[in-house]
Amino acid sequence: MKSKNQFCTLPGLVNSVFSLLLFSILLFSVISLTACSRAKLPALQQGDVIVAFGDSLTAGYGVDKKYSYPNVLADMTGLKVINEGVSGETTIQGLQRLANVLEKYSPKLVILLEGGNDVLQKVPELQIKANLAKMIQIIQNSGSAVLLVGVPEKKLFGSSLELYAELANEFNIPLEDDIVANLMKRLSMKSDYVHFNQQGYQAMADAIYKQLQSSGAIN
């Protein structure tokens, strides 16, 4: 006949394994966030060009273009920020036009904000990630630095897709992972279901400016 302690052995083992697994997940998350925060950008100088590359959130859909986040960021930094946002663009479409944009402007830095339309069109996350990885490689191979901006899941109060943090770690680039997801939850910052108003784009510019500061691109 089995003792009482023997009956308790299996549940105890399961609890121990679960605790160890949970600790491992939390540790991995902390390491990932730390790695993203440590990624640095080259210091930007007067005359350097920044290209803001993306879809309608970069283009500034819903407001006069002077209130788009690239225009606001240009005023904040005193640097030339080219608005290369195309409304409705998916990552595969952005991938197709990226090389020409890089050749045209020879930017020191590219702020990459793509993937929102892929999410809306239910493109598989593996495909989104693969397209973004190719874009990052093209940018880096051109000699430009990359600041990646995360896009949220397609659900109420969703956070940025994990693939953005994975890409930031893989390519050792800084990531602004919160601002778009946070603004999507705030009706007071939006002009419609998926786009922002003047205050929303200002908040985007503020968050990206802070990320540029923390990554060493600007003082």
mmCIF file of C-alpha atoms in Angstrom:
data_model
loop_
_atom_site.group_PDB
_atom_site.id
_atom_site.type_symbol
_atom_site.label_atom_id
_atom_site.label_comp_id
_atom_site.label_asym_id
_atom_site.label_seq_id
_atom_site.Cartn_x
_atom_site.Cartn_y
_atom_site.Cartn_z
ATOM 1 C CA MET A 1 0.000 0.000 0.000
ATOM 2 C CA LYS A 2 1.313 3.462 -0.961
ATOM 3 C CA SER A 3 2.015 5.998 1.740
ATOM 4 C CA LYS A 4 0.444 9.464 1.882
ATOM 5 C CA ASN A 5 3.793 11.030 0.942
ATOM 6 C CA GLN A 6 3.974 8.922 -2.201
ATOM 7 C CA PHE A 7 0.557 10.173 -3.311
ATOM 8 C CA CYS A 8 1.758 13.773 -2.887
ATOM 9 C CA THR A 9 4.952 13.298 -4.892
ATOM 10 C CA LEU A 10 3.506 13.725 -8.402
ATOM 11 C CA PRO A 11 1.491 16.932 -7.749
ATOM 12 C CA GLY A 12 4.518 18.392 -6.001
ATOM 13 C CA LEU A 13 6.722 17.561 -8.953
ATOM 14 C CA VAL A 14 4.236 19.112 -11.381
ATOM 15 C CA ASN A 15 4.115 22.296 -9.298
ATOM 16 C CA SER A 16 7.908 22.451 -9.210
ATOM 17 C CA VAL A 17 8.190 22.009 -12.982
ATOM 18 C CA PHE A 18 5.499 24.648 -13.575
ATOM 19 C CA SER A 19 7.256 27.109 -11.247
ATOM 20 C CA LEU A 20 10.571 26.521 -13.009
ATOM 21 C CA LEU A 21 8.945 27.020 -16.422
ATOM 22 C CA LEU A 22 7.256 30.250 -15.301
ATOM 23 C CA PHE A 23 10.539 31.557 -13.885
ATOM 24 C CA SER A 24 12.312 30.738 -17.168
ATOM 25 C CA ILE A 25 9.689 32.620 -19.186
ATOM 26 C CA LEU A 26 9.938 35.675 -16.933
ATOM 27 C CA LEU A 27 13.727 35.588 -17.045
ATOM 28 C CA PHE A 28 13.705 35.386 -20.845
ATOM 29 C CA SER A 29 11.314 38.362 -21.025
ATOM 30 C CA VAL A 30 13.547 40.471 -18.775
ATOM 31 C CA ILE A 31 16.637 39.563 -20.792
ATOM 32 C CA SER A 32 14.851 40.381 -24.057
ATOM 33 C CA LEU A 33 13.675 43.787 -22.826
ATOM 34 C CA THR A 34 17.134 44.579 -21.468
ATOM 35 C CA ALA A 35 18.750 43.667 -24.779
ATOM 36 C CA CYS A 36 16.361 45.955 -26.669
ATOM 37 C CA SER A 37 17.003 48.831 -24.280
ATOM 38 C CA ARG A 38 20.780 48.486 -24.650
ATOM 39 C CA ALA A 39 20.777 48.708 -28.458
ATOM 40 C CA LYS A 40 22.342 51.965 -29.596
ATOM 41 C CA LEU A 41 22.090 54.220 -32.624
ATOM 42 C CA PRO A 42 24.829 56.407 -34.128
ATOM 43 C CA ALA A 43 24.795 60.003 -32.962
ATOM 44 C CA LEU A 44 22.955 62.174 -35.476
ATOM 45 C CA GLN A 45 24.569 65.393 -36.699
ATOM 46 C CA GLN A 46 23.236 68.462 -38.483
ATOM 47 C CA GLY A 47 22.808 67.543 -42.127
ATOM 48 C CA ASP A 48 21.978 63.893 -41.425
ATOM 49 C CA VAL A 49 18.753 62.602 -42.950
ATOM 50 C CA ILE A 50 16.133 60.495 -41.186
ATOM 51 C CA VAL A 51 13.629 58.546 -43.278
ATOM 52 C CA ALA A 52 10.340 57.686 -41.593
ATOM 53 C CA PHE A 53 9.249 54.617 -43.547
ATOM 54 C CA GLY A 54 5.846 53.056 -43.111
ATOM 55 C CA ASP A 55 2.141 53.099 -43.842
ATOM 56 C CA SER A 56 -0.693 55.507 -43.028
ATOM 57 C CA LEU A 57 0.456 56.037 -39.436
ATOM 58 C CA THR A 58 3.682 57.441 -40.860
ATOM 59 C CA ALA A 59 1.933 59.340 -43.656
ATOM 60 C CA GLY A 60 -0.263 61.028 -41.028
ATOM 61 C CA TYR A 61 -3.644 59.870 -42.297
ATOM 62 C CA GLY A 62 -6.458 61.792 -40.619
ATOM 63 C CA VAL A 63 -4.633 65.108 -40.169
ATOM 64 C CA ASP A 64 -2.955 67.783 -42.248
ATOM 65 C CA LYS A 65 0.480 66.457 -43.211
ATOM 66 C CA LYS A 66 2.205 69.135 -41.136
ATOM 67 C CA TYR A 67 0.865 67.330 -38.050
ATOM 68 C CA SER A 68 2.174 63.903 -39.078
ATOM 69 C CA TYR A 69 4.675 62.451 -36.654
ATOM 70 C CA PRO A 70 7.661 62.818 -39.062
ATOM 71 C CA ASN A 71 6.961 66.543 -39.469
ATOM 72 C CA VAL A 72 6.591 67.023 -35.726
ATOM 73 C CA LEU A 73 9.770 65.013 -35.123
ATOM 74 C CA ALA A 74 11.646 67.210 -37.598
ATOM 75 C CA ASP A 75 10.644 70.291 -35.605
ATOM 76 C CA MET A 76 11.675 68.631 -32.339
ATOM 77 C CA THR A 77 15.092 67.455 -33.535
ATOM 78 C CA GLY A 78 16.007 70.209 -35.999
ATOM 79 C CA LEU A 79 16.932 67.449 -38.457
ATOM 80 C CA LYS A 80 15.581 66.607 -41.895
ATOM 81 C CA VAL A 81 12.940 63.903 -41.524
ATOM 82 C CA ILE A 82 11.580 62.547 -44.811
ATOM 83 C CA ASN A 83 8.008 61.273 -44.645
ATOM 84 C CA GLU A 84 7.928 58.043 -46.668
ATOM 85 C CA GLY A 85 4.589 56.800 -45.412
ATOM 86 C CA VAL A 86 2.181 55.181 -47.889
ATOM 87 C CA SER A 87 -1.397 54.624 -46.752
ATOM 88 C CA GLY A 88 -2.583 51.048 -47.048
ATOM 89 C CA GLU A 89 0.894 49.630 -47.528
ATOM 90 C CA THR A 90 1.710 46.091 -46.399
ATOM 91 C CA THR A 91 5.162 44.801 -45.520
ATOM 92 C CA ILE A 92 5.583 43.074 -48.891
ATOM 93 C CA GLN A 93 4.768 46.357 -50.664
ATOM 94 C CA GLY A 94 7.139 48.269 -48.413
ATOM 95 C CA LEU A 95 9.840 45.720 -49.134
ATOM 96 C CA GLN A 96 9.411 46.315 -52.858
ATOM 97 C CA ARG A 97 9.948 50.105 -52.659
ATOM 98 C CA LEU A 98 12.478 50.296 -49.837
ATOM 99 C CA ALA A 99 15.694 50.073 -51.870
ATOM 100 C CA ASN A 100 14.692 52.989 -54.095
ATOM 101 C CA VAL A 101 13.937 55.169 -51.063
ATOM 102 C CA LEU A 102 17.318 54.376 -49.516
ATOM 103 C CA GLU A 103 19.102 55.134 -52.766
ATOM 104 C CA LYS A 104 17.242 58.416 -53.160
ATOM 105 C CA TYR A 105 17.893 59.858 -49.689
ATOM 106 C CA SER A 106 20.933 57.973 -48.269
ATOM 107 C CA PRO A 107 19.561 58.353 -44.716
ATOM 108 C CA LYS A 108 21.633 57.996 -41.565
ATOM 109 C CA LEU A 109 18.606 56.500 -39.821
ATOM 110 C CA VAL A 110 15.381 54.785 -40.887
ATOM 111 C CA ILE A 111 12.407 54.679 -38.522
ATOM 112 C CA LEU A 112 10.574 51.534 -39.612
ATOM 113 C CA LEU A 113 6.857 51.291 -38.813
ATOM 114 C CA GLU A 114 5.242 48.583 -40.926
ATOM 115 C CA GLY A 115 2.877 45.685 -40.342
ATOM 116 C CA GLY A 116 -0.418 47.284 -39.340
ATOM 117 C CA ASN A 117 -2.111 46.553 -42.640
ATOM 118 C CA ASP A 118 -0.763 43.009 -42.600
ATOM 119 C CA VAL A 119 -2.447 42.510 -39.224
ATOM 120 C CA LEU A 120 -5.732 43.920 -40.543
ATOM 121 C CA GLN A 121 -5.514 41.627 -43.582
ATOM 122 C CA LYS A 122 -4.670 38.610 -41.394
ATOM 123 C CA VAL A 123 -1.290 37.974 -42.993
ATOM 124 C CA PRO A 124 0.463 35.176 -41.043
ATOM 125 C CA GLU A 125 2.844 36.503 -38.400
ATOM 126 C CA LEU A 126 5.708 34.405 -39.763
ATOM 127 C CA GLN A 127 5.337 36.184 -43.107
ATOM 128 C CA ILE A 128 5.179 39.621 -41.477
ATOM 129 C CA LYS A 129 8.325 38.838 -39.521
ATOM 130 C CA ALA A 130 10.142 37.513 -42.592
ATOM 131 C CA ASN A 131 9.299 40.640 -44.607
ATOM 132 C CA LEU A 132 10.390 42.953 -41.801
ATOM 133 C CA ALA A 133 13.619 40.992 -41.348
ATOM 134 C CA LYS A 134 14.433 41.464 -45.036
ATOM 135 C CA MET A 135 13.696 45.185 -44.748
ATOM 136 C CA ILE A 136 15.984 45.550 -41.738
ATOM 137 C CA GLN A 137 18.749 43.680 -43.553
ATOM 138 C CA ILE A 138 18.412 45.926 -46.616
ATOM 139 C CA ILE A 139 18.562 49.056 -44.453
ATOM 140 C CA GLN A 140 21.586 47.885 -42.502
ATOM 141 C CA ASN A 141 23.381 46.713 -45.641
ATOM 142 C CA SER A 142 22.897 50.194 -47.090
ATOM 143 C CA GLY A 143 24.811 51.662 -44.146
ATOM 144 C CA SER A 144 21.773 53.138 -42.389
ATOM 145 C CA ALA A 145 20.706 52.489 -38.802
ATOM 146 C CA VAL A 146 17.222 51.272 -37.868
ATOM 147 C CA LEU A 147 14.747 52.212 -35.162
ATOM 148 C CA LEU A 148 11.879 49.712 -35.172
ATOM 149 C CA VAL A 149 8.351 50.638 -34.047
ATOM 150 C CA GLY A 150 6.016 47.861 -32.907
ATOM 151 C CA VAL A 151 2.453 47.268 -34.100
ATOM 152 C CA PRO A 152 -0.252 45.749 -31.876
ATOM 153 C CA GLU A 153 -2.304 42.611 -32.251
ATOM 154 C CA LYS A 154 -5.757 42.892 -33.778
ATOM 155 C CA LYS A 155 -7.762 42.753 -30.578
ATOM 156 C CA LEU A 156 -9.107 45.116 -27.956
ATOM 157 C CA PHE A 157 -6.329 46.356 -25.676
ATOM 158 C CA GLY A 158 -3.760 44.281 -27.556
ATOM 159 C CA SER A 159 -0.047 44.830 -27.018
ATOM 160 C CA SER A 160 2.610 44.848 -29.736
ATOM 161 C CA LEU A 161 3.202 41.570 -31.512
ATOM 162 C CA GLU A 162 6.092 39.643 -29.987
ATOM 163 C CA LEU A 163 7.780 39.412 -33.381
ATOM 164 C CA TYR A 164 8.924 43.054 -33.059
ATOM 165 C CA ALA A 165 10.886 42.362 -29.864
ATOM 166 C CA GLU A 166 12.298 39.215 -31.476
ATOM 167 C CA LEU A 167 13.489 41.204 -34.496
ATOM 168 C CA ALA A 168 14.967 43.942 -32.311
ATOM 169 C CA ASN A 169 16.980 41.361 -30.400
ATOM 170 C CA GLU A 170 18.024 39.450 -33.520
ATOM 171 C CA PHE A 171 19.338 42.555 -35.278
ATOM 172 C CA ASN A 172 20.436 44.435 -32.135
ATOM 173 C CA ILE A 173 18.351 47.509 -32.912
ATOM 174 C CA PRO A 174 16.320 49.755 -30.591
ATOM 175 C CA LEU A 175 12.573 49.247 -30.425
ATOM 176 C CA GLU A 176 9.707 51.580 -29.544
ATOM 177 C CA ASP A 177 7.235 48.882 -28.563
ATOM 178 C CA ASP A 178 4.499 50.700 -26.645
ATOM 179 C CA ILE A 179 3.312 53.915 -28.243
ATOM 180 C CA VAL A 180 1.180 52.597 -31.121
ATOM 181 C CA ALA A 181 -0.505 49.956 -28.959
ATOM 182 C CA ASN A 182 -1.184 52.500 -26.210
ATOM 183 C CA LEU A 183 -2.646 55.092 -28.583
ATOM 184 C CA MET A 184 -4.927 52.498 -30.178
ATOM 185 C CA LYS A 185 -6.661 52.149 -26.793
ATOM 186 C CA ARG A 186 -7.322 55.887 -26.395
ATOM 187 C CA LEU A 187 -10.294 57.264 -28.307
ATOM 188 C CA SER A 188 -9.267 60.818 -27.424
ATOM 189 C CA MET A 189 -6.093 60.326 -29.522
ATOM 190 C CA LYS A 190 -7.799 58.895 -32.622
ATOM 191 C CA SER A 191 -9.417 60.315 -35.725
ATOM 192 C CA ASP A 192 -11.021 56.980 -36.635
ATOM 193 C CA TYR A 193 -10.797 53.270 -35.776
ATOM 194 C CA VAL A 194 -7.092 52.867 -36.621
ATOM 195 C CA HIS A 195 -5.652 56.349 -37.199
ATOM 196 C CA PHE A 196 -4.666 59.148 -34.855
ATOM 197 C CA ASN A 197 -5.561 62.810 -34.540
ATOM 198 C CA GLN A 198 -3.170 65.722 -34.050
ATOM 199 C CA GLN A 199 -2.656 64.880 -30.366
ATOM 200 C CA GLY A 200 -2.041 61.234 -31.194
ATOM 201 C CA TYR A 201 0.642 61.944 -33.772
ATOM 202 C CA GLN A 202 2.240 64.410 -31.365
ATOM 203 C CA ALA A 203 2.390 61.617 -28.787
ATOM 204 C CA MET A 204 4.005 59.358 -31.392
ATOM 205 C CA ALA A 205 6.649 61.963 -32.119
ATOM 206 C CA ASP A 206 7.284 62.449 -28.389
ATOM 207 C CA ALA A 207 7.773 58.708 -27.819
ATOM 208 C CA ILE A 208 10.099 58.306 -30.789
ATOM 209 C CA TYR A 209 12.071 61.387 -29.732
ATOM 210 C CA LYS A 210 12.590 59.843 -26.283
ATOM 211 C CA GLN A 211 13.693 56.579 -27.897
ATOM 212 C CA LEU A 212 16.209 58.485 -30.011
ATOM 213 C CA GLN A 213 17.544 60.084 -26.845
ATOM 214 C CA SER A 214 17.820 56.834 -24.896
ATOM 215 C CA SER A 215 19.544 55.085 -27.787
ATOM 216 C CA GLY A 216 22.138 57.844 -28.140
ATOM 217 C CA ALA A 217 21.029 59.257 -31.483
ATOM 218 C CA ILE A 218 20.312 62.716 -30.062
ATOM 219 C CA ASN A 219 21.092 64.525 -26.809
#
